[in-house]
PDB file of C-alpha atoms in Angstrom:
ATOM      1  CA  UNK A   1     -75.603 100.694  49.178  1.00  0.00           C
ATOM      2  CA  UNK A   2     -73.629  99.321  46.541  1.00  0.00           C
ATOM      3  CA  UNK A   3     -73.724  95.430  45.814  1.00  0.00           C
ATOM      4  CA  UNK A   4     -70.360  93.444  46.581  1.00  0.00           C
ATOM      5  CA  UNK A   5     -68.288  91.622  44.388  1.00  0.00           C
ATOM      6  CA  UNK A   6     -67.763  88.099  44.893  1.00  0.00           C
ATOM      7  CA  UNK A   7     -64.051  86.760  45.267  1.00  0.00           C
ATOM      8  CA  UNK A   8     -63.426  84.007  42.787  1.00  0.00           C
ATOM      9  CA  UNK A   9     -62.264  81.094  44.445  1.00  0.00           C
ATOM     10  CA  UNK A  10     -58.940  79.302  42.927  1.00  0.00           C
ATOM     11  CA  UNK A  11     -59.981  75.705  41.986  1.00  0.00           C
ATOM     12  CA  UNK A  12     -56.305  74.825  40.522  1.00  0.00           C
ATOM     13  CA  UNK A  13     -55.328  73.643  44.060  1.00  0.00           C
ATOM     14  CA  UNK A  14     -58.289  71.763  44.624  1.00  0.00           C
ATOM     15  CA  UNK A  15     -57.511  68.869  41.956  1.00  0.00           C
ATOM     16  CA  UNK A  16     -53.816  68.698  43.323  1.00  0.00           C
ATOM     17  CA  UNK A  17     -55.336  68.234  46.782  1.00  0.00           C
ATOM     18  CA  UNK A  18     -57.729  65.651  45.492  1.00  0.00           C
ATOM     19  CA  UNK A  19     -55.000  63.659  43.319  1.00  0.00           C
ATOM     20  CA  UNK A  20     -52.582  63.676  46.454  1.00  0.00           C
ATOM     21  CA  UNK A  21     -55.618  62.269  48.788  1.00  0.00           C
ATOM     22  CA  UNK A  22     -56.300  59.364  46.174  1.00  0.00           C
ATOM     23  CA  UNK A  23     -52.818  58.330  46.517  1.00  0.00           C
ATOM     24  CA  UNK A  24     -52.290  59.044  49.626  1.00  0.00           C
ATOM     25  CA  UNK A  25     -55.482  56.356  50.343  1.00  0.00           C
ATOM     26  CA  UNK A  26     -54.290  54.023  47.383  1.00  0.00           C
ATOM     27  CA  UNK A  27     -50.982  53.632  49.156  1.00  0.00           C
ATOM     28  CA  UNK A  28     -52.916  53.182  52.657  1.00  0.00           C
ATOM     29  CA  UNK A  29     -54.858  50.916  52.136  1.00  0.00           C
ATOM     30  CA  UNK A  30     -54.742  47.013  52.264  1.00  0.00           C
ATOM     31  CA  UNK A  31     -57.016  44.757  50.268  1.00  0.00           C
ATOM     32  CA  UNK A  32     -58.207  41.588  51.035  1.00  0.00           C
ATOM     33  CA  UNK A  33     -56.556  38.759  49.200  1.00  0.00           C
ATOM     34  CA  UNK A  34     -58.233  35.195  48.992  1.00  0.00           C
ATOM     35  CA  UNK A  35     -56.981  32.571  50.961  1.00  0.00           C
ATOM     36  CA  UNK A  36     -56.352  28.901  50.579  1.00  0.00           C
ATOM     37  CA  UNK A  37     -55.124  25.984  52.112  1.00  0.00           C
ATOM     38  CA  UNK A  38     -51.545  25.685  53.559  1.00  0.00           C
ATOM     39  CA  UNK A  39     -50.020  23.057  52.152  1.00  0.00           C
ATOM     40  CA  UNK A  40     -46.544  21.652  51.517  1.00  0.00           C
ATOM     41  CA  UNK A  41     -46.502  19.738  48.253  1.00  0.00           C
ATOM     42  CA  UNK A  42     -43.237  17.005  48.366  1.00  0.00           C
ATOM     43  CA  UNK A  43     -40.471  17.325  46.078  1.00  0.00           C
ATOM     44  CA  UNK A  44     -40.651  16.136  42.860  1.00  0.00           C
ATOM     45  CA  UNK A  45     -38.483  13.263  42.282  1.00  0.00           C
ATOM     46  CA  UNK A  46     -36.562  12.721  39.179  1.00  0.00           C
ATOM     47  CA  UNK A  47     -35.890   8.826  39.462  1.00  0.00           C
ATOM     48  CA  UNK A  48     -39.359   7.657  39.933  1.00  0.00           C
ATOM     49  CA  UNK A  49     -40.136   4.532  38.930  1.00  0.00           C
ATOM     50  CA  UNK A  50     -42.973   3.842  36.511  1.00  0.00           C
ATOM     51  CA  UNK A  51     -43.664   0.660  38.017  1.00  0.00           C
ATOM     52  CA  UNK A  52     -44.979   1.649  40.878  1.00  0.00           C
ATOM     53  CA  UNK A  53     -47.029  -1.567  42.587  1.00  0.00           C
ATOM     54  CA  UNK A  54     -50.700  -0.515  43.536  1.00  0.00           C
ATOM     55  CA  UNK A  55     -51.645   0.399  46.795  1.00  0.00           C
ATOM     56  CA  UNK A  56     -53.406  -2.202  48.685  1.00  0.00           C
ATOM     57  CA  UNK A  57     -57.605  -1.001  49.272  1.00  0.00           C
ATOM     58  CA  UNK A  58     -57.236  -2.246  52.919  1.00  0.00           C
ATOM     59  CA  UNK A  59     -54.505   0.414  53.176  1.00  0.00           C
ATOM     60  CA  UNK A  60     -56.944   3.458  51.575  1.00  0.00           C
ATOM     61  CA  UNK A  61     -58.928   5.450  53.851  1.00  0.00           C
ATOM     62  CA  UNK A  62     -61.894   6.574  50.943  1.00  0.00           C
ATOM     63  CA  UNK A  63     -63.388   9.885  51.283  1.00  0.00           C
ATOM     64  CA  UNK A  64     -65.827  11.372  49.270  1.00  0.00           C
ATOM     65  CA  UNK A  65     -67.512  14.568  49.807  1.00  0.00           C
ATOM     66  CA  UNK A  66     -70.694  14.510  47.005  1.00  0.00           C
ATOM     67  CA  UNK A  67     -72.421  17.799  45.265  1.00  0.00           C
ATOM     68  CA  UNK A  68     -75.013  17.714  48.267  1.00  0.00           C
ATOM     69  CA  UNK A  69     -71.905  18.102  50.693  1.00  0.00           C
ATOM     70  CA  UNK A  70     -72.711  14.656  52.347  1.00  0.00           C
ATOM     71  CA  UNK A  71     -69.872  12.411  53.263  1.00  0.00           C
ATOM     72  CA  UNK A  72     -69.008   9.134  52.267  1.00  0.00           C
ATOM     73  CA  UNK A  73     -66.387   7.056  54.195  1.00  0.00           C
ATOM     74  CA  UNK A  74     -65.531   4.097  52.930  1.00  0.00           C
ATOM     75  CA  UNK A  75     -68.477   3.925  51.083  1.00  0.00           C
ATOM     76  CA  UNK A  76     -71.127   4.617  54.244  1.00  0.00           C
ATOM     77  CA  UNK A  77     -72.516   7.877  55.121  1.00  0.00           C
ATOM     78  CA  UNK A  78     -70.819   9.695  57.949  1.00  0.00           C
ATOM     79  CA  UNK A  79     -71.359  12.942  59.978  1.00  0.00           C
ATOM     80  CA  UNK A  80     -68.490  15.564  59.257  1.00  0.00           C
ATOM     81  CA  UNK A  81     -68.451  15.350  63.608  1.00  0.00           C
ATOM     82  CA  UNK A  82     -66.996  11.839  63.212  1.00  0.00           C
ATOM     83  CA  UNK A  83     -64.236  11.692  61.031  1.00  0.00           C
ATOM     84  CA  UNK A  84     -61.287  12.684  63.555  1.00  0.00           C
ATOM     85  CA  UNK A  85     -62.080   9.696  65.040  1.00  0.00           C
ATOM     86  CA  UNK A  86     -62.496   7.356  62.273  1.00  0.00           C
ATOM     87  CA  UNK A  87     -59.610   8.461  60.701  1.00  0.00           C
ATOM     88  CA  UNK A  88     -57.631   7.879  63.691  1.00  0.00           C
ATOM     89  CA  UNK A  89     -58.990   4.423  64.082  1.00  0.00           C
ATOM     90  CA  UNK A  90     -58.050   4.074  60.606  1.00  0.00           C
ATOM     91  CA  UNK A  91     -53.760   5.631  61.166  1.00  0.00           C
ATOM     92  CA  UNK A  92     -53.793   4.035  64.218  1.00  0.00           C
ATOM     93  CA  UNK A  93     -55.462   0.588  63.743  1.00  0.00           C
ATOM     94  CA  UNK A  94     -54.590  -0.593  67.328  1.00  0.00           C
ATOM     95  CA  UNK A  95     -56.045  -3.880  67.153  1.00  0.00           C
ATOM     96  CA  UNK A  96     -54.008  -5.240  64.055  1.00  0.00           C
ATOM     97  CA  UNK A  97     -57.355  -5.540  62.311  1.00  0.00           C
ATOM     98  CA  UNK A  98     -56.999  -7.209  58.693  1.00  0.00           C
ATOM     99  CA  UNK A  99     -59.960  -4.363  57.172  1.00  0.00           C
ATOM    100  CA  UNK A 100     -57.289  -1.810  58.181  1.00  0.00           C
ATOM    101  CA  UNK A 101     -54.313  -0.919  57.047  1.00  0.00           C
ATOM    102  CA  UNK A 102     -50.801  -2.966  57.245  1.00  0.00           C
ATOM    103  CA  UNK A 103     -47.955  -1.749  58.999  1.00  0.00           C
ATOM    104  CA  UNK A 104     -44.465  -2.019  58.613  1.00  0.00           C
ATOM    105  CA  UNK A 105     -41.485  -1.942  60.820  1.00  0.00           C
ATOM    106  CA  UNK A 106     -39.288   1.535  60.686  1.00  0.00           C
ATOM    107  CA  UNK A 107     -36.238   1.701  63.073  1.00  0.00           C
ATOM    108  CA  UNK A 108     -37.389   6.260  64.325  1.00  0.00           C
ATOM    109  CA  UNK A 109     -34.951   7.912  66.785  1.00  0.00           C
ATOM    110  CA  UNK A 110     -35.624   8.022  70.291  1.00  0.00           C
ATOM    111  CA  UNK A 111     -38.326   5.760  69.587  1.00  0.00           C
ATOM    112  CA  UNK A 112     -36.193   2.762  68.451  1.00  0.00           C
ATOM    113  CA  UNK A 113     -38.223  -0.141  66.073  1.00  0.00           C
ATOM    114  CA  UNK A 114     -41.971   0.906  65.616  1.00  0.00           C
ATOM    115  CA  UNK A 115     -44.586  -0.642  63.658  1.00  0.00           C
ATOM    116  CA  UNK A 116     -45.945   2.583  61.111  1.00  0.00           C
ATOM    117  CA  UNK A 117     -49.111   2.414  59.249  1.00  0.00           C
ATOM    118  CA  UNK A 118     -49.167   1.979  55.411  1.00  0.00           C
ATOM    119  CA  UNK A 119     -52.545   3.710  55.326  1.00  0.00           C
ATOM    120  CA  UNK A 120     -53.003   6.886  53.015  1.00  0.00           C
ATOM    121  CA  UNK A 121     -55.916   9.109  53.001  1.00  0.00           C
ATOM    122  CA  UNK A 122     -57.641   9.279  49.536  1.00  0.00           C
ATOM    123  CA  UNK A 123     -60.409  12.517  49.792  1.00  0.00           C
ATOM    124  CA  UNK A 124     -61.907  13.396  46.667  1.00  0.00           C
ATOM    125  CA  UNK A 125     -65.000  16.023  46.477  1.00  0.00           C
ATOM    126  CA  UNK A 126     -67.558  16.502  43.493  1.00  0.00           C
ATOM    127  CA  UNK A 127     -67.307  19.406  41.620  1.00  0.00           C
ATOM    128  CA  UNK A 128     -70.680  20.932  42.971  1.00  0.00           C
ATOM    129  CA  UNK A 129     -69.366  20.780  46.527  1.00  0.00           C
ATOM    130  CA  UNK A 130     -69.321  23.706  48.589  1.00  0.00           C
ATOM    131  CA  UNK A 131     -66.039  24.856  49.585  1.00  0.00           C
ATOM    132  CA  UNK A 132     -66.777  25.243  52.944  1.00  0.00           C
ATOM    133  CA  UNK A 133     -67.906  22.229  52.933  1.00  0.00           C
ATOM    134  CA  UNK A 134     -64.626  20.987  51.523  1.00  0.00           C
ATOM    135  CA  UNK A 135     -62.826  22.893  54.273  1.00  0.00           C
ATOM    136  CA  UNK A 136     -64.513  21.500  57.117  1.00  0.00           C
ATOM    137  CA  UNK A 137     -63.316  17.850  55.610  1.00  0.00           C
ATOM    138  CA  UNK A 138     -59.807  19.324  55.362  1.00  0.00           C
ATOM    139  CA  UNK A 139     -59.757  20.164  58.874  1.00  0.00           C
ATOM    140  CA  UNK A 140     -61.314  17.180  60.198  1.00  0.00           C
ATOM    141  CA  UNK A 141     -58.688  15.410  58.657  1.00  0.00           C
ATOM    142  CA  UNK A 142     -55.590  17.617  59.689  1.00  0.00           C
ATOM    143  CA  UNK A 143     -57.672  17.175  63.419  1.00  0.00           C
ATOM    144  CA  UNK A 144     -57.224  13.426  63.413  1.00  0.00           C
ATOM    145  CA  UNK A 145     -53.247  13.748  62.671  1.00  0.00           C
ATOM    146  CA  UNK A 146     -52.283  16.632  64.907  1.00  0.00           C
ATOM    147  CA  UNK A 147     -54.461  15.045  67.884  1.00  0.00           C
ATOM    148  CA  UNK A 148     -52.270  11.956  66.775  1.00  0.00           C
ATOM    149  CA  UNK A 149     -49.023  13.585  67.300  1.00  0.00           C
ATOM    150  CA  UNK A 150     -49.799  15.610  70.186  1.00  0.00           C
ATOM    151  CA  UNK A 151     -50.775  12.498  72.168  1.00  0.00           C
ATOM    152  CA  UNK A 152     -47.854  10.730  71.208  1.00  0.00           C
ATOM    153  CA  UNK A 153     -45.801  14.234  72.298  1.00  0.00           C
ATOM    154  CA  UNK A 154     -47.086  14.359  75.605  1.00  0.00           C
ATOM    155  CA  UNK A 155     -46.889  10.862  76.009  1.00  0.00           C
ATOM    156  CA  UNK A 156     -42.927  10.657  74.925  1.00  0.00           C
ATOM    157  CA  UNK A 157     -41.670  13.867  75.572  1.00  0.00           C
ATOM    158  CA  UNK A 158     -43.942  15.173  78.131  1.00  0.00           C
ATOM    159  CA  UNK A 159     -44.303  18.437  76.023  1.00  0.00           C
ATOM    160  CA  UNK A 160     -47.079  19.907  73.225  1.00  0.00           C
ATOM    161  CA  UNK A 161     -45.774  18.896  69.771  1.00  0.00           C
ATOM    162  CA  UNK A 162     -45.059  22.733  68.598  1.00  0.00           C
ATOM    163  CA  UNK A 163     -42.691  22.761  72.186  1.00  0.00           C
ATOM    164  CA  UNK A 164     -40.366  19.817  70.441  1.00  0.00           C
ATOM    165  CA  UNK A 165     -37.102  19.748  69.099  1.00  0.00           C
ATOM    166  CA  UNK A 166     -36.798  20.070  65.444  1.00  0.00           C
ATOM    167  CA  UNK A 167     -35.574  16.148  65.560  1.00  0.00           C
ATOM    168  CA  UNK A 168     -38.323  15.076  68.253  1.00  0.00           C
ATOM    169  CA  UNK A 169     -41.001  16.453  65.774  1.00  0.00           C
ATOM    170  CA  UNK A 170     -39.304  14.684  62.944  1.00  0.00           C
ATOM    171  CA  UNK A 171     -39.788  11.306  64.890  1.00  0.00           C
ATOM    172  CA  UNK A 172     -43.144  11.519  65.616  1.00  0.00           C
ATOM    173  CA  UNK A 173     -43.930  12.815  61.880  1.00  0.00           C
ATOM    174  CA  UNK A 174     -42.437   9.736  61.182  1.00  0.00           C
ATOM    175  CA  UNK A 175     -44.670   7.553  62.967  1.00  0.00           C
ATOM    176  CA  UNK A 176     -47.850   9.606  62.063  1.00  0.00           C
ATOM    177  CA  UNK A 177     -47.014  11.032  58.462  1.00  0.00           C
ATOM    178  CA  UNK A 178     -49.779  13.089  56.603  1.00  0.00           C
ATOM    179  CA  UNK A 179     -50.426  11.337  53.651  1.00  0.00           C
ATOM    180  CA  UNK A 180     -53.245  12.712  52.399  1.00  0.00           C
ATOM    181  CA  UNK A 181     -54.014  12.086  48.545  1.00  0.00           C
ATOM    182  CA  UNK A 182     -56.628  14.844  47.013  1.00  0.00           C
ATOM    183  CA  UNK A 183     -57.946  13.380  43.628  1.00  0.00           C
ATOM    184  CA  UNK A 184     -59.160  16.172  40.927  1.00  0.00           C
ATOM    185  CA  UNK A 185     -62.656  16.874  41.631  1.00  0.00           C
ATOM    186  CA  UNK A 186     -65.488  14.809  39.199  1.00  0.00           C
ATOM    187  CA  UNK A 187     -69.200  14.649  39.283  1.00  0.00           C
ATOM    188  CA  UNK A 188     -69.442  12.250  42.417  1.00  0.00           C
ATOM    189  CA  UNK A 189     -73.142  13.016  42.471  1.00  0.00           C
ATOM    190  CA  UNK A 190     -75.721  12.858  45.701  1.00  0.00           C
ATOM    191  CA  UNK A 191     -78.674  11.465  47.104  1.00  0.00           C
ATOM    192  CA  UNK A 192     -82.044  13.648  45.601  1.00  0.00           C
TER     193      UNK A 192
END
């Protein structure tokens, strides 16, 4: 018995075959991308005055998130579970208290002459804070003003805010804007 020959096998195929499956997965495939924070900056303005009067402290809601992720409302220590509230007590300031802020009168369709708040939302974070951390403050805060203008929604309208008229939702924006004022990170520090 005679020994066989071996058939070469034809390799030339094999890189085309391997160079079409790379792009074919290249093309295929979807990578993760990071993700931030939705927000809507405001328009720059091109006549803004330079003399812009200070901002009473009665009408700033201080938060501070320090590099051990505690939180700091108005200058007292607060758990991340109770800032909705707070900062609704703060937007809404039902009793007309003189520690919160002013209001002022605003003439808002379909809601005729309401008194608004003045009161903006200064957060500010240290530059060792986590960002989770940071993001759980975020929403906490966003909490307190969509909780705001559902309520007031349901309580108008009778329907969820999202359900309203483009005009309806402009109203109530009105009443409860989103001023929210993020200062550039610093060392804040923390309690060791």
């Amino acid at each position: 018995m005679g020994k066989r020959d071996v058939q070469e096998v034809n390799a030339g195929s094999m890189a085309d075959i391997a160079f079409l499956l790379l792009i074919f997965f290249l093309v295929t495939t979807t990578m993760d991308t990071d993700t931030g924070l939705a927000r809507l900056l405001p328009p720059m303005q091109e006549d803004q005055p330079d003399d812009t009067p200070p901002i009473k402290e009665r009408n700033v809601f201080s938060v501070l998130l320090n590099s051990n992720n505690q939180l700091l409302v108005e200058g007292k220590q607060m758990r991340i579970e109770e800032l909705t509230e707070a900062t609704k007590e703060f937007m809404v300031n039902p009793l007309d208290d003189e520690n919160l802020p002013e209001k002022k009168e605003l003439e808002v369709e379909f809601f005729g002459l309401q008194r608004v708040s003045k009161g903006v939302i200064s957060l500010q974070n240290d530059r060792g804070t986590e960002y989770q951390a940071y993001l759980m403050v975020q929403n906490e805060l966003q909490r307190a003003v969509s909780e705001l203008r559902e309520d007031l929604a349901k309580r108008k309208f009778g329907k969820e805010y999202d359900k309203l008229e483009k005009e309806e939702q402009a109203a109530i924006r009105t009443i409860y804007p989103q001023k929210i004022s993020e200062a550039e990170p610093k060392n804040i520090g923390g309690n060791k």
